[in-house]
XYZ file of C-alpha atoms in Angstrom:
514
model
C 0.000 0.000 0.000
C 2.854 2.358 0.810
C 6.540 1.877 1.329
C 8.071 0.823 4.620
C 8.302 3.734 7.056
C 11.663 4.801 8.393
C 12.621 6.367 11.671
C 14.272 9.797 11.459
C 17.716 8.302 12.089
C 17.277 5.848 9.205
C 16.274 8.674 6.898
C 19.379 10.647 7.841
C 17.236 13.770 8.072
C 17.727 14.525 11.756
C 19.421 13.528 14.994
C 16.251 11.908 16.351
C 16.531 8.181 17.018
C 12.939 7.332 18.005
C 9.436 8.727 17.884
C 7.576 8.446 21.199
C 3.780 8.622 20.962
C 1.825 9.202 24.180
C -1.800 8.881 25.253
C -1.674 11.282 28.220
C -5.252 10.458 29.287
C -4.698 6.705 29.712
C -0.910 6.818 30.329
C -0.183 4.506 27.390
C 3.111 4.972 25.509
C 4.730 3.520 22.368
C 8.053 4.030 20.631
C 8.544 3.757 16.886
C 11.913 2.412 15.770
C 12.980 0.185 12.841
C 9.423 0.293 11.482
C 8.159 -1.358 14.673
C 5.726 -0.031 17.252
C 6.855 -1.135 20.710
C 4.889 -0.546 23.916
C 6.728 1.226 26.760
C 6.148 0.486 30.438
C 7.410 3.914 31.496
C 8.711 7.168 30.062
C 12.216 8.576 30.404
C 14.086 11.608 29.126
C 16.258 11.306 26.021
C 16.974 14.347 23.873
C 17.213 12.067 20.812
C 13.507 11.164 21.135
C 10.887 13.064 19.151
C 7.927 13.162 21.559
C 4.310 13.631 20.387
C 0.838 13.311 21.901
C -2.789 14.127 21.099
C -5.478 16.358 22.609
C -8.949 14.816 22.896
C -11.804 16.513 21.074
C -13.527 17.385 24.381
C -10.586 19.623 25.320
C -10.592 21.977 22.336
C -12.983 23.942 20.124
C -12.858 23.552 16.346
C -14.348 26.055 13.899
C -14.006 27.351 10.343
C -13.390 31.104 10.072
C -12.887 33.454 7.138
C -10.228 36.144 6.693
C -9.776 38.728 3.962
C -7.120 37.846 1.359
C -5.743 41.371 1.837
C -4.336 40.556 5.293
C -0.501 40.539 4.956
C 1.350 37.376 6.116
C 2.962 39.116 9.096
C -0.481 40.110 10.449
C -2.252 36.811 9.666
C -1.911 35.197 13.091
C -3.180 38.290 14.931
C -6.110 38.587 12.521
C -7.074 34.925 12.966
C -6.878 35.155 16.759
C -9.044 38.288 16.863
C -11.567 36.668 14.525
C -11.630 33.520 16.676
C -12.349 35.543 19.827
C -15.223 37.345 18.063
C -16.777 34.398 16.190
C -16.511 31.886 19.032
C -17.407 34.291 21.848
C -14.226 33.524 23.767
C -13.571 35.083 27.170
C -11.454 38.176 26.551
C -9.762 37.730 29.926
C -8.318 34.310 28.970
C -5.276 33.942 26.716
C -6.290 30.837 24.780
C -3.927 28.627 22.813
C -5.099 29.105 19.216
C -3.759 27.044 16.303
C -4.944 26.966 12.704
C -4.518 25.375 9.281
C -5.756 26.848 6.008
C -8.617 25.208 4.085
C -6.990 25.967 0.736
C -9.735 24.329 -1.336
C -12.308 26.881 -0.055
C -10.284 29.998 -0.915
C -11.977 32.628 -3.101
C -10.877 35.879 -4.708
C -11.840 37.798 -1.565
C -11.617 35.377 1.353
C -9.304 32.785 2.872
C -10.679 30.086 5.176
C -8.955 28.531 8.168
C -9.747 25.611 10.446
C -9.107 27.005 13.927
C -8.421 24.876 17.019
C -8.753 26.574 20.436
C -7.721 25.195 23.848
C -7.377 26.611 27.356
C -3.795 26.651 28.714
C -5.028 25.379 32.097
C -6.421 22.241 30.428
C -3.141 21.655 28.599
C -1.134 21.978 31.800
C -3.497 19.749 33.767
C -3.361 17.026 31.094
C 0.305 17.124 30.080
C 2.300 18.415 33.089
C 2.633 14.858 34.511
C 4.054 13.732 31.137
C 6.399 16.716 30.865
C 7.886 15.852 34.274
C 9.003 12.508 32.849
C 10.218 13.497 29.358
C 11.007 17.241 29.990
C 9.422 18.361 26.717
C 6.693 17.412 24.225
C 7.495 18.404 20.642
C 3.939 18.233 19.278
C 0.436 17.902 20.703
C -2.010 17.309 17.856
C -5.788 17.913 17.837
C -6.825 14.257 17.591
C -9.465 14.199 14.783
C -7.197 16.251 12.475
C -4.731 13.337 12.257
C -7.177 11.221 10.236
C -6.024 13.053 7.086
C -2.916 10.825 7.118
C -5.112 7.891 6.086
C -5.703 9.665 2.791
C -2.155 10.962 2.368
C -0.846 7.378 2.623
C -3.485 6.146 0.124
C -5.099 3.856 2.671
C -8.430 5.420 1.698
C -9.252 7.078 -1.597
C -9.517 10.861 -1.160
C -12.871 11.117 -2.886
C -16.299 11.868 -1.446
C -17.356 12.661 2.112
C -16.473 10.222 4.903
C -17.546 10.132 8.552
C -15.462 8.738 11.420
C -16.941 7.772 14.809
C -14.415 6.926 17.542
C -15.080 5.915 21.164
C -12.586 6.383 24.002
C -12.843 5.858 27.743
C -13.150 9.584 28.569
C -14.283 10.970 25.213
C -15.848 10.173 21.851
C -15.915 12.209 18.675
C -17.383 12.450 15.206
C -15.202 13.767 12.356
C -15.993 14.514 8.715
C -13.511 14.615 5.833
C -14.307 15.699 2.297
C -12.033 14.630 -0.572
C -9.356 13.753 1.979
C -9.425 17.164 3.703
C -10.468 17.887 7.296
C -13.955 19.409 7.386
C -15.536 19.175 10.852
C -15.231 17.437 14.219
C -17.262 17.389 17.411
C -16.840 15.780 20.816
C -19.762 13.515 21.750
C -21.257 12.919 25.180
C -21.092 9.135 24.781
C -17.628 8.170 26.005
C -17.196 4.603 27.311
C -17.585 5.941 30.848
C -20.867 7.666 29.959
C -22.061 4.605 28.003
C -21.468 2.477 31.108
C -23.396 4.889 33.366
C -26.299 5.085 30.917
C -26.406 1.292 30.583
C -26.652 0.871 34.367
C -29.448 3.430 34.402
C -31.402 1.546 31.726
C -30.692 -1.839 33.312
C -31.922 -0.642 36.698
C -28.859 -1.667 38.703
C -25.102 -1.273 38.591
C -23.018 -3.944 36.905
C -19.286 -4.513 37.243
C -17.564 -1.809 35.193
C -14.590 -3.871 33.989
C -16.875 -6.760 33.048
C -18.998 -4.367 31.023
C -15.963 -3.069 29.087
C -14.750 -6.641 28.499
C -18.179 -7.545 27.131
C -18.098 -4.632 24.653
C -14.576 -5.505 23.525
C -15.092 -9.269 23.182
C -18.774 -9.642 22.272
C -19.759 -6.152 21.151
C -23.463 -5.427 20.777
C -24.292 -9.091 20.142
C -23.693 -10.257 23.695
C -24.746 -13.724 24.803
C -26.143 -12.200 28.019
C -29.828 -11.848 27.133
C -30.462 -9.719 30.238
C -28.117 -7.100 28.760
C -29.185 -7.370 25.112
C -32.360 -5.246 25.291
C -30.646 -2.435 27.194
C -27.696 -2.375 24.766
C -30.110 -2.115 21.843
C -31.898 0.819 23.482
C -28.618 2.512 24.403
C -26.962 2.330 20.993
C -30.192 3.263 19.238
C -30.126 6.387 21.404
C -26.452 7.006 20.522
C -26.952 6.774 16.766
C -30.075 8.947 16.823
C -27.889 11.542 18.574
C -25.151 11.094 15.931
C -27.744 11.445 13.175
C -28.878 14.815 14.589
C -25.267 16.061 14.453
C -24.869 14.831 10.864
C -28.032 16.672 9.841
C -26.557 19.893 11.274
C -23.169 19.298 9.595
C -24.737 18.618 6.202
C -26.611 21.898 6.399
C -23.670 23.903 7.747
C -21.105 22.614 5.233
C -23.420 22.106 2.250
C -22.890 18.329 2.150
C -25.186 16.490 -0.236
C -24.498 13.032 1.216
C -22.002 11.079 3.297
C -20.554 8.293 1.163
C -18.967 6.079 3.823
C -18.841 5.794 7.601
C -16.146 4.272 9.817
C -16.694 3.205 13.446
C -14.039 2.224 15.963
C -12.641 2.657 19.443
C -9.337 2.907 21.289
C -9.764 -0.732 22.415
C -10.620 -2.134 18.970
C -13.631 -2.637 16.683
C -16.988 -3.169 18.431
C -18.937 -6.075 16.954
C -22.333 -4.992 15.617
C -21.547 -1.258 15.604
C -21.484 -1.020 11.807
C -24.970 -2.556 11.536
C -26.354 0.141 13.854
C -24.619 2.860 11.817
C -26.116 1.513 8.596
C -29.597 1.125 10.129
C -29.880 4.509 11.844
C -27.743 6.657 9.536
C -28.507 4.990 6.229
C -24.778 4.975 5.397
C -22.582 2.005 4.550
C -20.179 1.510 7.461
C -16.839 -0.257 8.029
C -14.420 -0.668 10.934
C -12.117 2.252 11.784
C -9.160 -0.162 11.821
C -6.549 0.175 9.073
C -3.248 -1.436 8.129
C -0.444 1.107 8.470
C 2.245 -1.479 7.626
C 4.033 -1.039 10.942
C 5.150 -4.042 12.938
C 3.428 -4.405 16.312
C 3.446 -6.855 19.183
C -0.258 -6.606 20.100
C -3.441 -7.638 18.313
C -4.727 -4.051 18.396
C -3.173 -0.638 18.982
C -5.161 2.588 19.289
C -5.340 4.023 15.758
C -4.087 7.411 16.909
C -0.676 6.081 17.901
C -0.149 5.138 14.234
C -1.572 8.426 12.979
C 0.593 10.426 15.422
C 3.702 8.703 14.068
C 2.765 9.503 10.460
C 2.194 13.152 11.394
C 5.443 13.298 13.416
C 7.502 12.052 10.463
C 6.074 14.875 8.329
C 6.929 17.451 11.010
C 10.486 16.157 11.318
C 10.836 16.495 7.538
C 9.833 20.154 7.722
C 6.042 20.237 7.332
C 4.032 22.057 9.967
C 0.990 20.775 11.884
C -1.394 22.539 14.287
C 0.530 22.163 17.543
C -0.907 22.721 21.042
C 2.324 22.090 22.913
C 3.471 24.522 25.579
C 6.377 22.274 26.516
C 9.087 23.026 23.981
C 12.578 21.563 24.079
C 15.311 24.101 24.965
C 16.809 26.002 21.991
C 20.364 25.280 20.725
C 23.210 26.561 22.879
C 23.956 29.537 20.625
C 20.306 30.612 20.772
C 20.091 30.615 24.580
C 20.825 33.749 26.584
C 23.395 31.898 28.646
C 25.077 30.665 25.481
C 25.054 34.119 23.962
C 26.531 35.512 27.175
C 29.385 32.980 27.168
C 30.079 33.544 23.472
C 30.054 37.310 23.978
C 32.397 37.053 26.963
C 34.851 34.924 25.005
C 34.746 37.344 22.096
C 35.394 40.262 24.463
C 38.508 38.591 25.842
C 39.799 38.038 22.317
C 39.079 41.632 21.388
C 40.798 42.933 24.522
C 43.942 41.168 23.410
C 43.742 42.525 19.870
C 45.601 45.545 18.540
C 44.648 48.933 20.082
C 43.492 50.136 16.683
C 40.485 47.859 17.026
C 39.253 49.870 20.007
C 39.349 53.055 17.981
C 37.542 51.445 15.031
C 34.924 49.877 17.253
C 34.302 53.193 19.063
C 33.618 54.878 15.731
C 31.291 52.056 14.726
C 29.327 52.327 17.991
C 28.928 56.084 17.577
C 27.588 55.717 14.029
C 25.211 52.945 15.122
C 23.996 55.014 18.069
C 23.238 58.016 15.842
C 21.337 55.803 13.444
C 19.286 54.231 16.250
C 18.523 57.675 17.710
C 17.022 58.794 14.386
C 15.016 55.583 14.113
C 13.749 56.063 17.662
C 12.398 59.528 16.834
C 10.584 58.180 13.785
C 9.127 55.304 15.808
C 7.962 57.696 18.534
C 6.000 59.676 15.946
C 4.468 56.478 14.603
C 3.566 55.261 18.107
C 1.917 58.590 18.950
C -0.238 58.378 15.822
C -1.229 54.794 16.543
C -2.148 55.623 20.146
C -4.291 58.486 18.953
C -6.092 56.192 16.513
C -6.558 53.524 19.198
C -8.087 56.119 21.519
C -10.584 57.075 18.820
C -11.487 53.448 18.192
C -11.868 52.772 21.921
C -14.357 55.625 22.176
C -16.354 54.203 19.252
C -16.182 50.748 20.775
C -17.506 52.060 24.120
C -20.451 53.725 22.363
C -21.274 50.557 20.407
C -21.056 48.374 23.527
C -23.452 50.710 25.329
C -25.966 50.381 22.478
C -25.566 46.601 22.460
C -26.170 46.480 26.225
C -29.294 48.570 25.859
C -30.669 46.300 23.138
C -29.702 43.193 25.102
C -31.476 44.474 28.233
C -34.607 45.155 26.193
C -34.412 41.701 24.635
C -33.997 39.987 28.019
C -36.977 41.909 29.430
C -39.225 40.842 26.553
C -37.869 37.286 26.747
C -38.795 37.027 30.450
C -42.316 38.336 29.764
C -42.866 35.786 26.968
C -41.448 32.974 29.101
C -43.804 33.861 31.945
C -46.791 33.909 29.570
C -45.788 30.566 28.060
C -45.237 29.015 31.482
C -48.700 29.989 32.654
C -50.447 28.875 29.434
C -48.588 25.647 28.761
C -46.472 24.350 31.609
C -48.945 24.630 34.468
C -51.672 22.477 32.770
C -49.039 20.008 31.511
C -47.473 19.632 34.953
C -50.859 18.881 36.507
C -51.584 16.299 33.808
C -48.221 14.617 34.383
C -48.838 14.378 38.148
C -52.198 12.647 37.494
C -50.505 10.100 35.165
C -47.772 9.371 37.698
C -50.376 8.918 40.440
C -52.218 6.324 38.351
C -48.932 4.526 37.665
C -48.025 4.428 41.364
C -51.335 2.747 42.204
C -50.473 -0.174 39.900
C -47.377 -0.985 41.955
C -48.761 -0.216 45.461
C -46.392 2.734 45.728
C -47.518 5.896 47.542
C -46.218 9.403 47.720
C -45.906 11.724 50.728
C -44.826 14.869 48.961
C -44.423 16.256 45.441
C -42.154 19.205 44.698
C -41.680 20.879 41.343
C -38.747 22.907 40.015
C -38.719 23.875 36.323
C -39.462 20.604 34.478
C -38.378 18.302 37.325
C -40.762 16.681 39.835
C -39.418 15.202 43.046
C -41.736 12.431 44.277
C -41.172 11.338 47.887
C -42.151 7.655 47.516
C -42.821 4.978 50.130
C -43.898 1.334 49.998
C -43.699 -1.841 52.032
C -41.173 -3.281 49.510
C -38.126 -1.754 47.847
C -38.779 -4.069 44.893
C -42.149 -2.339 44.225
C -40.396 1.036 44.100
C -37.743 -0.364 41.726
C -40.445 -1.933 39.504
C -42.324 1.362 39.442
C -39.194 3.271 38.349
C -38.432 0.700 35.625
C -42.035 0.946 34.445
C -41.733 4.735 34.141
C -38.434 4.429 32.200
C -39.893 1.883 29.742
C -43.341 3.476 29.349
C -42.177 7.069 28.964
C -38.989 6.399 26.966
C -37.588 9.588 25.416
C -40.269 11.595 27.279
C -38.930 11.657 30.833
C -35.650 11.080 32.646
C -35.694 9.422 36.084
C -33.065 9.512 38.807
C -33.058 8.253 42.392
C -30.104 8.466 44.770
C -31.085 5.635 47.107
C -33.945 3.618 48.573
C -33.746 3.225 52.353
C -35.743 1.398 54.979
C -37.268 2.975 58.090
C -36.278 0.420 60.728
C -39.087 1.488 63.055
C -41.936 1.130 60.579
C -40.393 -1.291 58.070
C -41.419 1.106 55.284
C -39.098 1.808 52.317
C -38.573 5.404 51.214
C -36.900 7.119 48.259
C -36.908 10.527 46.523
C -37.470 10.036 42.778
C -36.573 12.906 40.436
C -38.570 12.894 37.178
C -37.476 15.334 34.477
C -39.834 15.944 31.560
C -37.811 16.034 28.328
């Protein structure tokens, strides 16, 4: 499919001996050397290592912004950052880490388009500081979904049509779209493995062993032999793919996509059996496993796809290409570029000069005087320029203040009208509906010999203080509500406890109307 990959040292293009790829969220590490991917038990510092990692989709914002083609190259980064703050409504008090890559295929005569990736520095430090303590620096931190483009660049997939990629991880999940091999859109999803487990327990009505649940997904997928689990898995993944379908509908409209030609589903622990059938059923798109052959040797049956993709991207960066890079943990510059190095070099040069012929002192004094005069003239010109710029900034600040005052006035008026309409709607619609819901719940409680001592209401959530002579009746009542009002209500109960004096079971059930 493509030729054997080489480490940087084999290529002779750099002093790097290995590429280290790190999953900072799960503390999983691999090294790439001699075309082999080898798992590491621990990390250690070696300046000959090229160290890379990835940032999960939940930890950054991705958006497409437009910039005038008239912006000069030296002002491009400032223009993109200002546009990102405005378009994405970023907090002006926070200095975000903003990276970008141009969507060249969308460029017009008047506008340039850029995919912008935005992360908070606090999140980067919280995630990667423990790694930096072990390896001292991280050369690149890639936005994870962006790396999928390497699949097309290595001709693993044909760069034609629109493709969707769905990937599940323990703490995150994301959906990414690529059109003709180019990054188009990505979004973090609420259904990570951890959230899938919690939702499954909620549907099942009791907690199951977490590790056993993950083992079941990895080994049996959605076609488990445990019939008690089968119905709940079907409900859960139907819910997941309906959610994914809503996002695809938005993306098609936002990016003018006629259709999605192919879909790929996978996870950091391997393909999930039965997932492609759900994708095809609920999305109407042919689906395959997100599990490709990158022609790298490995010692395990499955390795998270993004270790491979990070290596492919790292090789490009070593060769001189540039990727969106979230790292704040750069390796120290060469000796001659450091201040200490410059100081030592300057000191050595001074000693040599001091021992040179006296005529050098005279020549150097003349040179310094000429340079000083030149800098003095430049300083005067710069002072004039700075004064003019400050004056212009002051004028713009005054205009900005006036505009902000008008915006605040309009916003206050809008909020006032919004509150009035909400109050009218609440009285006309919500009050009758809430009463109707309470009647239905009362009828349902009678079926299971469950009674209520108190009902409280806050927004769309009722809190029913239940009691019965059996905790099983309360549990059956809750399961009945979940099954009968599926997709209409959400139920939650912290605990069911027994009054030792009376032998009566109590529990506060929260019912949220969706």
